[in-house]
PDB file of C-alpha atoms (C1' of nucleotides) in Angstrom:
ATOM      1  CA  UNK A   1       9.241  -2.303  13.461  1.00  0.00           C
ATOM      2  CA  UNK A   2       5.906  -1.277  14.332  1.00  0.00           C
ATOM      3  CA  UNK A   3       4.966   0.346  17.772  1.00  0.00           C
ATOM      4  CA  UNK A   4       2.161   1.750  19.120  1.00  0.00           C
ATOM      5  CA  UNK A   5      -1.221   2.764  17.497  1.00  0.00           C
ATOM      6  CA  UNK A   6      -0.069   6.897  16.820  1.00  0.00           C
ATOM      7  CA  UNK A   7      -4.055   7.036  16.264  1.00  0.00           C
ATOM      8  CA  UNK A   8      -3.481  10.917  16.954  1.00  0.00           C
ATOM      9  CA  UNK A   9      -1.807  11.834  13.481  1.00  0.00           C
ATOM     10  CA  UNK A  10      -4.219  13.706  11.370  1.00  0.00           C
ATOM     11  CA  UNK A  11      -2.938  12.205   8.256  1.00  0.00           C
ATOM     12  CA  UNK A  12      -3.878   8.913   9.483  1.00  0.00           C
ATOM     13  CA  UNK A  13      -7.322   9.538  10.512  1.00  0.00           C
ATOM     14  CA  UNK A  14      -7.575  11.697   6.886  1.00  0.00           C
ATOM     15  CA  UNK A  15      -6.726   8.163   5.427  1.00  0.00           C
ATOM     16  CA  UNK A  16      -9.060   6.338   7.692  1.00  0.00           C
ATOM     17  CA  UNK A  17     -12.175   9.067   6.499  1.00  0.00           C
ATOM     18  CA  UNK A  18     -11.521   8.017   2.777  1.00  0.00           C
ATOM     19  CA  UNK A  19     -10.838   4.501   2.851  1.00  0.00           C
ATOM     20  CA  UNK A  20     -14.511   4.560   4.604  1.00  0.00           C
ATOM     21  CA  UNK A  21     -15.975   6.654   1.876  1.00  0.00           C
ATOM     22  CA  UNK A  22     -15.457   3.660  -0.565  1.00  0.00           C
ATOM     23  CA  UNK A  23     -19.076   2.828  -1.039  1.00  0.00           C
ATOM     24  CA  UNK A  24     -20.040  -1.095  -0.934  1.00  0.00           C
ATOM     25  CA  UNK A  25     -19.131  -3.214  -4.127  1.00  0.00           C
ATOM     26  CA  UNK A  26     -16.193  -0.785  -5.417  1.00  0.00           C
ATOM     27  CA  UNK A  27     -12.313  -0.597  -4.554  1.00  0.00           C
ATOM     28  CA  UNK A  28      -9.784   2.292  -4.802  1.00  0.00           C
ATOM     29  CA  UNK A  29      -5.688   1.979  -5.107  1.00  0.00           C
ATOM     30  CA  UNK A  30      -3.587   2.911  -2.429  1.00  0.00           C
ATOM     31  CA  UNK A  31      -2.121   5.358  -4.395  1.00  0.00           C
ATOM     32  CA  UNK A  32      -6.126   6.756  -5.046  1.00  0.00           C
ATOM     33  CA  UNK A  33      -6.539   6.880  -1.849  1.00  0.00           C
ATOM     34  CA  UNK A  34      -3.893   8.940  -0.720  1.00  0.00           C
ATOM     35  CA  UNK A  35      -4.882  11.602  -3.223  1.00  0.00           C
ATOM     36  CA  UNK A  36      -7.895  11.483  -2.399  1.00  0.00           C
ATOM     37  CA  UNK A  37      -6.709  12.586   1.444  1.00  0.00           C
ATOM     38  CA  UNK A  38      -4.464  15.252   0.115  1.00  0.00           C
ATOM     39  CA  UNK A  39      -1.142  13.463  -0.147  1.00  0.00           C
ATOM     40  CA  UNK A  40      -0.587  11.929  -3.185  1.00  0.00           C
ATOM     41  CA  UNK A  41       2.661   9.917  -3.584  1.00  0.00           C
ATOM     42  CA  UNK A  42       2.047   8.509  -0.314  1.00  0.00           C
ATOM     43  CA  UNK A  43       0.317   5.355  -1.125  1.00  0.00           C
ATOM     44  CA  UNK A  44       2.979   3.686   1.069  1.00  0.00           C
ATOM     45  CA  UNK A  45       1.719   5.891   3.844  1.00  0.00           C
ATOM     46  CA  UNK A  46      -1.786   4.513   3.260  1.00  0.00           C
ATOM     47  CA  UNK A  47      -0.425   0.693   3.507  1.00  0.00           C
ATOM     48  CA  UNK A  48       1.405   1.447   6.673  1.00  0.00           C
ATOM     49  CA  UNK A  49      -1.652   2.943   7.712  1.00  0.00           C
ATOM     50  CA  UNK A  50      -4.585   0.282   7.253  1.00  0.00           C
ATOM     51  CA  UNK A  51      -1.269  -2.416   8.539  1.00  0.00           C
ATOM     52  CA  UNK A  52      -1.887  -0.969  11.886  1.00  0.00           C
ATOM     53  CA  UNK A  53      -5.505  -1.732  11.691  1.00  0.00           C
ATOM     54  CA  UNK A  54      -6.762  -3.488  14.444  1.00  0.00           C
ATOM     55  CA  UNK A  55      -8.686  -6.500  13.532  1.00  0.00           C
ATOM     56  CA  UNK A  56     -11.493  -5.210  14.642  1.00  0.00           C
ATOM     57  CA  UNK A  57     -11.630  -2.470  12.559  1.00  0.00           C
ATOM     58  CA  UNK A  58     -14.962  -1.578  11.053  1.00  0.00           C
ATOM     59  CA  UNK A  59     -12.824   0.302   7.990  1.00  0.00           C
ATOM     60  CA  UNK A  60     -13.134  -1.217   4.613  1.00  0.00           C
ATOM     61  CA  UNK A  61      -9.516  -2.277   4.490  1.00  0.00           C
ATOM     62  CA  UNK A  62     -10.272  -4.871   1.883  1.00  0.00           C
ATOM     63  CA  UNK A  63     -11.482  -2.479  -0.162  1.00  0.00           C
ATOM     64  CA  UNK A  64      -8.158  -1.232  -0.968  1.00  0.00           C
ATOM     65  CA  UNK A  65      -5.973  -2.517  -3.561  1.00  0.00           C
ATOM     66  CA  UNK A  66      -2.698  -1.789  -5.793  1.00  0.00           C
ATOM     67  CA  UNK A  67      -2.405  -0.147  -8.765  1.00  0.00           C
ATOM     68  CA  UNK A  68      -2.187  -3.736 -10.434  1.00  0.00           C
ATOM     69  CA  UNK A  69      -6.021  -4.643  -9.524  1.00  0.00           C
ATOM     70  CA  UNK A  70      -4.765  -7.073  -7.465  1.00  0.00           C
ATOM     71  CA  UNK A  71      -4.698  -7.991  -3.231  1.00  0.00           C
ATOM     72  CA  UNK A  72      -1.732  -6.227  -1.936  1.00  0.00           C
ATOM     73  CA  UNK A  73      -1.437  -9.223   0.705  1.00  0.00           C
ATOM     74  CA  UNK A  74       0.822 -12.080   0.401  1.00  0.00           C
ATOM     75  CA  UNK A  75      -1.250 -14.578  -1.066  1.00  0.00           C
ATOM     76  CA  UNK A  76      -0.554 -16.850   2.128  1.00  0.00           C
ATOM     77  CA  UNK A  77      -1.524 -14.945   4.818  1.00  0.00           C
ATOM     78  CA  UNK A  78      -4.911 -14.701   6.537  1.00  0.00           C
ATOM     79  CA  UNK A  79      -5.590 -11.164   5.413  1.00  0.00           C
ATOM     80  CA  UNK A  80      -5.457 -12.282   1.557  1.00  0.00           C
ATOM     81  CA  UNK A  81      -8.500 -14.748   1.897  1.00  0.00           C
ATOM     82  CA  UNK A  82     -10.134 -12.411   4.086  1.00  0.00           C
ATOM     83  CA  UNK A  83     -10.243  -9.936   1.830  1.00  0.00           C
ATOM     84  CA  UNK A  84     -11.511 -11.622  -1.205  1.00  0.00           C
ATOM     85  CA  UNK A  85     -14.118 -13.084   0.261  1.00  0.00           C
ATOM     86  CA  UNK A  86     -14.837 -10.000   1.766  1.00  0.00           C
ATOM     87  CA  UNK A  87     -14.779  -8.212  -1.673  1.00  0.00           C
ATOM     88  CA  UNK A  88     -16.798 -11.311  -3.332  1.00  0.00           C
ATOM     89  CA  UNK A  89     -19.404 -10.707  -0.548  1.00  0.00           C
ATOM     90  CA  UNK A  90     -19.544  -7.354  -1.974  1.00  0.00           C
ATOM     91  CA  UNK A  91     -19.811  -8.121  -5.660  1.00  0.00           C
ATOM     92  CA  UNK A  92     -16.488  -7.572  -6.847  1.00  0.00           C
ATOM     93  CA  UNK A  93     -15.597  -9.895  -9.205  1.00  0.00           C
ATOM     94  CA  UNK A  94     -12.161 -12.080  -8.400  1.00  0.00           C
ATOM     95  CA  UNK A  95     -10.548 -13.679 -10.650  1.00  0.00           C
ATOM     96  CA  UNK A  96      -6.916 -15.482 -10.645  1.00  0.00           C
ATOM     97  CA  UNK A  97      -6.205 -13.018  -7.903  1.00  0.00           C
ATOM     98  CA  UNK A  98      -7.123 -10.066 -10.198  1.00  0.00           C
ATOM     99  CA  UNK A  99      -9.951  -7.511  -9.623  1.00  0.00           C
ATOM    100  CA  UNK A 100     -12.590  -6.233 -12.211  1.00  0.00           C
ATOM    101  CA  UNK A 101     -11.151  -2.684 -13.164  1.00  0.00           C
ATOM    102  CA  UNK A 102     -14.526  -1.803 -13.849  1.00  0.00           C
ATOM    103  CA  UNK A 103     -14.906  -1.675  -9.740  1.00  0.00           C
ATOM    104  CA  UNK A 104     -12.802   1.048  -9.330  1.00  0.00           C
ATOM    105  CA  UNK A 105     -14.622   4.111  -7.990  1.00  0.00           C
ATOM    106  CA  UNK A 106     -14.761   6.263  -4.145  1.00  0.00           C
TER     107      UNK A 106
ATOM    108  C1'  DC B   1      21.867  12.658   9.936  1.00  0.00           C
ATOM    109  C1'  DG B   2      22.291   8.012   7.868  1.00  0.00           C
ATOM    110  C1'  DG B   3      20.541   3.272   6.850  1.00  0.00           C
ATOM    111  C1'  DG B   4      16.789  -0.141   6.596  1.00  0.00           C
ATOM    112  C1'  DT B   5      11.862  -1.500   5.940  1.00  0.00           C
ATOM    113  C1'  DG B   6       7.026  -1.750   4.153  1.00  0.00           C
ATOM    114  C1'  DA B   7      -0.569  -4.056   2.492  1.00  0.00           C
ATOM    115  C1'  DC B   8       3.075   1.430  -3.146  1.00  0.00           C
ATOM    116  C1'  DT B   9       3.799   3.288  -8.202  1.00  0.00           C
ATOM    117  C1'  DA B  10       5.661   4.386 -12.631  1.00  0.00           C
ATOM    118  C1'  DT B  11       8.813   3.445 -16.112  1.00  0.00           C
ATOM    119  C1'  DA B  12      12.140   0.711 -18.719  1.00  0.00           C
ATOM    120  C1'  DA B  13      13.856  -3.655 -20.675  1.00  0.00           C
TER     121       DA B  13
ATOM    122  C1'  DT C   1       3.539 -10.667 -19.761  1.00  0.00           C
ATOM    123  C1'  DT C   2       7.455 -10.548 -16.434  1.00  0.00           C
ATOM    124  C1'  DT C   3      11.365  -8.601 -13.697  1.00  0.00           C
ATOM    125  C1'  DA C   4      14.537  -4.634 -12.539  1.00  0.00           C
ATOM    126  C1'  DT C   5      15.212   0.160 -11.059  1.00  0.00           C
ATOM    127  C1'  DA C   6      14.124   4.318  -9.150  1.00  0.00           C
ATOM    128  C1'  DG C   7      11.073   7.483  -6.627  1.00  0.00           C
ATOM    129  C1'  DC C   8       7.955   8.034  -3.112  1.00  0.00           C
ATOM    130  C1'  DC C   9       6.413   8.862   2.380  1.00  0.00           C
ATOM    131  C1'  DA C  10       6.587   7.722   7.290  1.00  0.00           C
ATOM    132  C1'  DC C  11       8.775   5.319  10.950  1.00  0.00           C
ATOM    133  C1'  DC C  12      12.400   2.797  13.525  1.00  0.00           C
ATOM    134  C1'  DC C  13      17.334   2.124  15.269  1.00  0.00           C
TER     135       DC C  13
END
DNA sequence: CGGGTGACTATAA
DNA sequence: TTTATAGCCACCC
């Protein structure tokens, strides 16, 4: 069950530094991303992580994805539309729920 | 310390 | 392609 924000652990704000280094128009994996801060393995650190996200969050959230290509969300909850349009906004190709591998990149 | 959960991943059928 | 299993990390009770 979650609690409160622990906005204070250093891993978190680590994860919160590289999910905003995604530039515009490209996507990274959860599992990416937690290499990327040090950790790898922990990609289901990173998705507890951006869960906690408040929703007004200015970090590219939607710019994360699975290892599938594919919007971690379920497909009927707000976050799931959000973020594709948020991603088409972008650039990123969606398609049948699927993202354009060729818009991987940090 | 043990058991359960989750915006995960890799591998095997 | 799909589903099943196992491994992974952090957090909660």
């Amino acid at each position: 069950m979650m609690r409160d924000e622990r906005v204070h652990n250093p891993a978190y704000e680590l994860i919160w530094q590289v999910v905003a280094a995604i530039p515009p128009g490209k996507v990274a994996t959860y599992g990416q991303v937690a290499q990327m801060a040090g950790m790898p393995g922990a990609a289901r650190m990173v998705g507890r992580c951006l869960s906690q996200l408040p929703s007004e969050t200015k970090l590219p959230w939607f710019r994360v994805i699975n290892a599938r290509g594919r919007v971690s969300l379920p497909v009927d909850s707000e976050g799931y539309a959000k973020q594709v349009v948020l991603l088409q906004e972008e650039g990123v190709v969606v398609l049948n729920g699927r993202i354009s591998l060729a818009k991987f990149g940090c």
